[in-house]
């Protein structure tokens, strides 16, 4: 089966990338983000591949050929920026990809990283060509270059990227799921991605009058419930996720019922952050 998405870990091998500082090399941060996302998409059953999964050198020609020949519809090229700005940037082609870029940008913003700009750029010598080779030479694969922040920021990017890069990597996964209309679920309890994931709050929507809660260890189906939460009464309710024992089932601590499980599918308006 062709992948739907190909993830490009920018730079690698002899090319460390300009978005480096004394905490990280850009090529290593790009690879860590890409491997994290690769595992997450597999968990979400979205067909995915990588341009590289180790520290190898890829010329722009080799890299874009892998993308063009992948059979994928979409590509994300992961990078860390340099140039003393602050915040994420997403670059899409002059020929399209704005919707995907906007989705990703909005989730990155929700995850706590400011988005500096979402843009396209043309070659100064030819306004019919994209400036960046990942946009220009990836054929009909819709490519977004994602710059997660600045390695040489004077503001908070260095601290943010060092501590929260997985949150931003996860935000892109979420944005892409929403963009393609795939169900988004948090990393499962035993996934590689789960341990350090920090998106741990679920919000029950104010539109729900009641929400069943279940004792731990019992199947979360009608009849097993021990009571109701009242999201509407409180204009929505937020809970820290303690566990995610099975898909869409979350363990939370409630005031009235103690520690319980709830069934919280996004189709019922549940939000995660
Ligand atoms: Zn780069």
GROMACS .gro file of C-alpha atoms and ligand atoms in nm:
model
  274
    1UNK     CA    1   0.000   0.000   0.000
    2UNK     CA    2   0.125   0.348  -0.080
    3UNK     CA    3   0.185   0.569   0.222
    4UNK     CA    4  -0.056   0.859   0.264
    5UNK     CA    5   0.216   1.062   0.427
    6UNK     CA    6   0.594   1.074   0.403
    7UNK     CA    7   0.785   1.239   0.687
    8UNK     CA    8   1.116   1.401   0.600
    9UNK     CA    9   1.367   1.447   0.880
   10UNK     CA   10   1.561   1.746   0.748
   11UNK     CA   11   1.941   1.733   0.703
   12UNK     CA   12   2.141   1.437   0.840
   13UNK     CA   13   2.484   1.278   0.812
   14UNK     CA   14   2.741   1.532   0.696
   15UNK     CA   15   2.482   1.810   0.710
   16UNK     CA   16   2.394   1.898   1.073
   17UNK     CA   17   2.149   2.175   0.975
   18UNK     CA   18   2.161   2.540   1.070
   19UNK     CA   19   1.900   2.511   1.346
   20UNK     CA   20   2.157   2.380   1.592
   21UNK     CA   21   2.288   2.517   1.923
   22UNK     CA   22   2.484   2.378   2.216
   23UNK     CA   23   2.181   2.177   2.334
   24UNK     CA   24   2.108   1.993   2.009
   25UNK     CA   25   2.204   1.942   1.647
   26UNK     CA   26   1.921   2.020   1.411
   27UNK     CA   27   1.956   1.687   1.225
   28UNK     CA   28   1.910   1.498   1.554
   29UNK     CA   29   1.610   1.702   1.670
   30UNK     CA   30   1.450   1.661   1.325
   31UNK     CA   31   1.503   1.285   1.340
   32UNK     CA   32   1.365   1.255   1.694
   33UNK     CA   33   1.051   1.449   1.595
   34UNK     CA   34   1.012   1.242   1.277
   35UNK     CA   35   1.053   0.905   1.450
   36UNK     CA   36   0.806   1.010   1.719
   37UNK     CA   37   0.550   1.103   1.454
   38UNK     CA   38   0.621   0.789   1.250
   39UNK     CA   39   0.534   0.575   1.554
   40UNK     CA   40   0.225   0.777   1.627
   41UNK     CA   41   0.090   0.749   1.272
   42UNK     CA   42   0.145   0.374   1.281
   43UNK     CA   43  -0.051   0.365   1.604
   44UNK     CA   44  -0.325   0.567   1.433
   45UNK     CA   45  -0.319   0.325   1.136
   46UNK     CA   46  -0.222   0.599   0.890
   47UNK     CA   47   0.012   0.462   0.620
   48UNK     CA   48   0.338   0.648   0.664
   49UNK     CA   49   0.704   0.636   0.562
   50UNK     CA   50   1.025   0.829   0.632
   51UNK     CA   51   1.290   0.975   0.403
   52UNK     CA   52   1.550   0.866   0.658
   53UNK     CA   53   1.538   0.681   0.992
   54UNK     CA   54   1.904   0.721   1.083
   55UNK     CA   55   2.188   0.971   1.059
   56UNK     CA   56   2.257   0.950   0.685
   57UNK     CA   57   2.344   1.218   0.430
   58UNK     CA   58   2.078   1.287   0.167
   59UNK     CA   59   2.138   1.536  -0.112
   60UNK     CA   60   1.841   1.756  -0.201
   61UNK     CA   61   1.811   1.554  -0.524
   62UNK     CA   62   1.805   1.218  -0.343
   63UNK     CA   63   1.570   1.346  -0.075
   64UNK     CA   64   1.313   1.490  -0.314
   65UNK     CA   65   1.336   1.179  -0.535
   66UNK     CA   66   1.241   0.963  -0.234
   67UNK     CA   67   0.941   1.188  -0.173
   68UNK     CA   68   0.835   1.200  -0.539
   69UNK     CA   69   0.863   0.823  -0.578
   70UNK     CA   70   0.701   0.736  -0.244
   71UNK     CA   71   0.345   0.727  -0.375
   72UNK     CA   72   0.248   0.950  -0.083
   73UNK     CA   73  -0.007   1.229  -0.116
   74UNK     CA   74   0.140   1.446   0.159
   75UNK     CA   75   0.483   1.524   0.301
   76UNK     CA   76   0.596   1.695   0.620
   77UNK     CA   77   0.955   1.812   0.626
   78UNK     CA   78   1.069   1.869   0.985
   79UNK     CA   79   1.319   2.144   1.067
   80UNK     CA   80   1.445   2.375   1.337
   81UNK     CA   81   1.495   2.734   1.232
   82UNK     CA   82   1.778   2.981   1.275
   83UNK     CA   83   1.794   3.358   1.234
   84UNK     CA   84   1.706   3.484   1.583
   85UNK     CA   85   1.328   3.483   1.541
   86UNK     CA   86   1.086   3.311   1.777
   87UNK     CA   87   0.802   3.069   1.706
   88UNK     CA   88   0.705   2.808   1.452
   89UNK     CA   89   0.686   2.865   1.079
   90UNK     CA   90   0.514   2.655   0.817
   91UNK     CA   91   0.591   2.688   0.450
   92UNK     CA   92   0.366   2.546   0.181
   93UNK     CA   93   0.392   2.548  -0.197
   94UNK     CA   94   0.277   2.840  -0.412
   95UNK     CA   95   0.059   2.577  -0.582
   96UNK     CA   96  -0.131   2.467  -0.272
   97UNK     CA   97  -0.118   2.306   0.070
   98UNK     CA   98  -0.238   2.609   0.264
   99UNK     CA   99  -0.524   2.422   0.430
  100UNK     CA  100  -0.292   2.152   0.569
  101UNK     CA  101  -0.040   2.416   0.680
  102UNK     CA  102  -0.312   2.616   0.857
  103UNK     CA  103  -0.442   2.307   1.041
  104UNK     CA  104  -0.096   2.215   1.159
  105UNK     CA  105  -0.027   2.574   1.260
  106UNK     CA  106  -0.343   2.601   1.463
  107UNK     CA  107  -0.261   2.283   1.659
  108UNK     CA  108   0.098   2.395   1.720
  109UNK     CA  109  -0.042   2.718   1.860
  110UNK     CA  110  -0.287   2.528   2.082
  111UNK     CA  111   0.000   2.318   2.214
  112UNK     CA  112   0.170   2.629   2.349
  113UNK     CA  113   0.417   2.730   2.078
  114UNK     CA  114   0.357   3.062   1.904
  115UNK     CA  115   0.325   3.052   1.527
  116UNK     CA  116   0.531   3.326   1.367
  117UNK     CA  117   0.400   3.285   1.014
  118UNK     CA  118   0.254   3.045   0.759
  119UNK     CA  119   0.371   3.139   0.413
  120UNK     CA  120   0.491   3.061   0.063
  121UNK     CA  121   0.789   3.203  -0.117
  122UNK     CA  122   0.892   3.212  -0.483
  123UNK     CA  123   1.234   3.207  -0.644
  124UNK     CA  124   1.351   3.566  -0.702
  125UNK     CA  125   1.446   3.466  -1.057
  126UNK     CA  126   1.122   3.283  -1.139
  127UNK     CA  127   0.793   3.362  -0.972
  128UNK     CA  128   0.645   3.036  -1.107
  129UNK     CA  129   0.874   2.827  -0.888
  130UNK     CA  130   0.884   2.765  -0.514
  131UNK     CA  131   1.186   2.902  -0.330
  132UNK     CA  132   1.251   2.599  -0.109
  133UNK     CA  133   1.350   2.275  -0.280
  134UNK     CA  134   1.119   2.066  -0.060
  135UNK     CA  135   0.828   2.262  -0.203
  136UNK     CA  136   0.976   2.299  -0.552
  137UNK     CA  137   1.103   1.949  -0.630
  138UNK     CA  138   0.856   1.716  -0.456
  139UNK     CA  139   0.631   1.681  -0.761
  140UNK     CA  140   0.264   1.641  -0.684
  141UNK     CA  141   0.324   1.546  -0.319
  142UNK     CA  142   0.172   1.827  -0.113
  143UNK     CA  143   0.457   1.931   0.114
  144UNK     CA  144   0.464   2.142   0.428
  145UNK     CA  145   0.801   2.245   0.569
  146UNK     CA  146   0.752   2.266   0.945
  147UNK     CA  147   1.000   2.480   1.138
  148UNK     CA  148   0.924   2.411   1.505
  149UNK     CA  149   1.109   2.711   1.644
  150UNK     CA  150   1.443   2.891   1.645
  151UNK     CA  151   1.761   2.735   1.779
  152UNK     CA  152   1.901   3.084   1.837
  153UNK     CA  153   1.588   3.255   1.970
  154UNK     CA  154   1.628   3.539   2.219
  155UNK     CA  155   1.287   3.451   2.358
  156UNK     CA  156   1.157   3.115   2.483
  157UNK     CA  157   1.206   2.879   2.184
  158UNK     CA  158   1.523   2.711   2.314
  159UNK     CA  159   1.362   2.625   2.645
  160UNK     CA  160   1.037   2.528   2.473
  161UNK     CA  161   1.196   2.301   2.214
  162UNK     CA  162   1.425   2.136   2.468
  163UNK     CA  163   1.135   2.054   2.701
  164UNK     CA  164   0.826   2.033   2.482
  165UNK     CA  165   0.935   1.911   2.139
  166UNK     CA  166   0.719   1.601   2.172
  167UNK     CA  167   0.413   1.815   2.235
  168UNK     CA  168   0.478   2.008   1.916
  169UNK     CA  169   0.546   1.686   1.724
  170UNK     CA  170   0.217   1.550   1.858
  171UNK     CA  171   0.038   1.873   1.762
  172UNK     CA  172   0.136   1.815   1.399
  173UNK     CA  173   0.001   1.459   1.420
  174UNK     CA  174  -0.325   1.595   1.556
  175UNK     CA  175  -0.346   1.870   1.294
  176UNK     CA  176  -0.286   1.622   1.013
  177UNK     CA  177  -0.551   1.383   1.152
  178UNK     CA  178  -0.804   1.666   1.161
  179UNK     CA  179  -0.702   1.778   0.812
  180UNK     CA  180  -0.757   1.433   0.656
  181UNK     CA  181  -1.063   1.360   0.874
  182UNK     CA  182  -0.902   1.069   1.057
  183UNK     CA  183  -0.997   0.998   1.419
  184UNK     CA  184  -0.740   1.143   1.654
  185UNK     CA  185  -0.664   0.948   1.969
  186UNK     CA  186  -0.398   1.009   2.229
  187UNK     CA  187  -0.096   0.781   2.240
  188UNK     CA  188  -0.194   0.441   2.387
  189UNK     CA  189  -0.063   0.336   2.730
  190UNK     CA  190   0.202   0.100   2.597
  191UNK     CA  191   0.313   0.300   2.294
  192UNK     CA  192   0.669   0.429   2.264
  193UNK     CA  193   0.527   0.777   2.226
  194UNK     CA  194   0.308   0.767   2.534
  195UNK     CA  195   0.544   0.804   2.829
  196UNK     CA  196   0.652   1.160   2.781
  197UNK     CA  197   0.348   1.289   2.601
  198UNK     CA  198   0.215   1.586   2.788
  199UNK     CA  199  -0.121   1.648   2.625
  200UNK     CA  200  -0.309   1.518   2.920
  201UNK     CA  201  -0.622   1.724   2.966
  202UNK     CA  202  -0.956   1.623   2.822
  203UNK     CA  203  -1.247   1.862   2.800
  204UNK     CA  204  -1.606   1.743   2.809
  205UNK     CA  205  -1.815   1.986   2.602
  206UNK     CA  206  -2.065   2.228   2.754
  207UNK     CA  207  -2.318   2.093   2.504
  208UNK     CA  208  -2.339   1.761   2.696
  209UNK     CA  209  -2.595   1.755   2.976
  210UNK     CA  210  -2.461   1.435   3.129
  211UNK     CA  211  -2.169   1.196   3.087
  212UNK     CA  212  -2.157   0.843   3.230
  213UNK     CA  213  -1.872   0.733   3.457
  214UNK     CA  214  -1.765   0.373   3.513
  215UNK     CA  215  -1.573   0.190   3.782
  216UNK     CA  216  -1.215   0.095   3.696
  217UNK     CA  217  -1.186  -0.252   3.550
  218UNK     CA  218  -1.546  -0.269   3.426
  219UNK     CA  219  -1.640  -0.242   3.062
  220UNK     CA  220  -1.758   0.116   2.993
  221UNK     CA  221  -2.106   0.030   2.869
  222UNK     CA  222  -2.449   0.137   2.981
  223UNK     CA  223  -2.553  -0.060   3.290
  224UNK     CA  224  -2.202  -0.061   3.437
  225UNK     CA  225  -2.213   0.313   3.507
  226UNK     CA  226  -2.191   0.445   3.863
  227UNK     CA  227  -2.318   0.796   3.797
  228UNK     CA  228  -2.309   1.104   3.576
  229UNK     CA  229  -2.092   1.408   3.533
  230UNK     CA  230  -2.274   1.729   3.436
  231UNK     CA  231  -2.062   1.913   3.176
  232UNK     CA  232  -2.341   2.155   3.076
  233UNK     CA  233  -2.399   2.264   3.434
  234UNK     CA  234  -2.033   2.373   3.462
  235UNK     CA  235  -2.004   2.511   3.109
  236UNK     CA  236  -1.780   2.216   3.020
  237UNK     CA  237  -1.553   2.009   3.245
  238UNK     CA  238  -1.177   1.960   3.227
  239UNK     CA  239  -1.000   1.653   3.362
  240UNK     CA  240  -0.641   1.546   3.377
  241UNK     CA  241  -0.601   1.211   3.201
  242UNK     CA  242  -0.447   0.961   3.441
  243UNK     CA  243  -0.457   0.667   3.203
  244UNK     CA  244  -0.585   0.575   2.859
  245UNK     CA  245  -0.653   0.202   2.921
  246UNK     CA  246  -0.810   0.140   2.581
  247UNK     CA  247  -0.901   0.353   2.280
  248UNK     CA  248  -1.130   0.641   2.384
  249UNK     CA  249  -1.143   0.519   2.745
  250UNK     CA  250  -0.980   0.754   2.994
  251UNK     CA  251  -0.919   0.728   3.365
  252UNK     CA  252  -0.990   1.054   3.548
  253UNK     CA  253  -1.029   1.165   3.908
  254UNK     CA  254  -1.367   1.322   3.983
  255UNK     CA  255  -1.490   1.511   4.285
  256UNK     CA  256  -1.809   1.308   4.333
  257UNK     CA  257  -1.713   0.958   4.218
  258UNK     CA  258  -1.341   0.937   4.285
  259UNK     CA  259  -1.121   0.775   4.019
  260UNK     CA  260  -1.332   0.640   3.734
  261UNK     CA  261  -1.322   0.563   3.365
  262UNK     CA  262  -1.516   0.751   3.101
  263UNK     CA  263  -1.574   0.687   2.734
  264UNK     CA  264  -1.474   1.003   2.549
  265UNK     CA  265  -1.483   0.980   2.172
  266UNK     CA  266  -1.403   1.300   1.975
  267UNK     CA  267  -1.729   1.255   1.781
  268UNK     CA  268  -1.909   1.358   2.101
  269UNK     CA  269  -1.723   1.690   2.106
  270UNK     CA  270  -1.447   1.588   2.345
  271UNK     CA  271  -1.131   1.798   2.307
  272UNK     CA  272  -0.777   1.719   2.417
  273UNK     CA  273  -0.489   1.946   2.502
  274LIG    ZN1  274   1.672   2.284   0.849
   0.00000   0.00000   0.00000
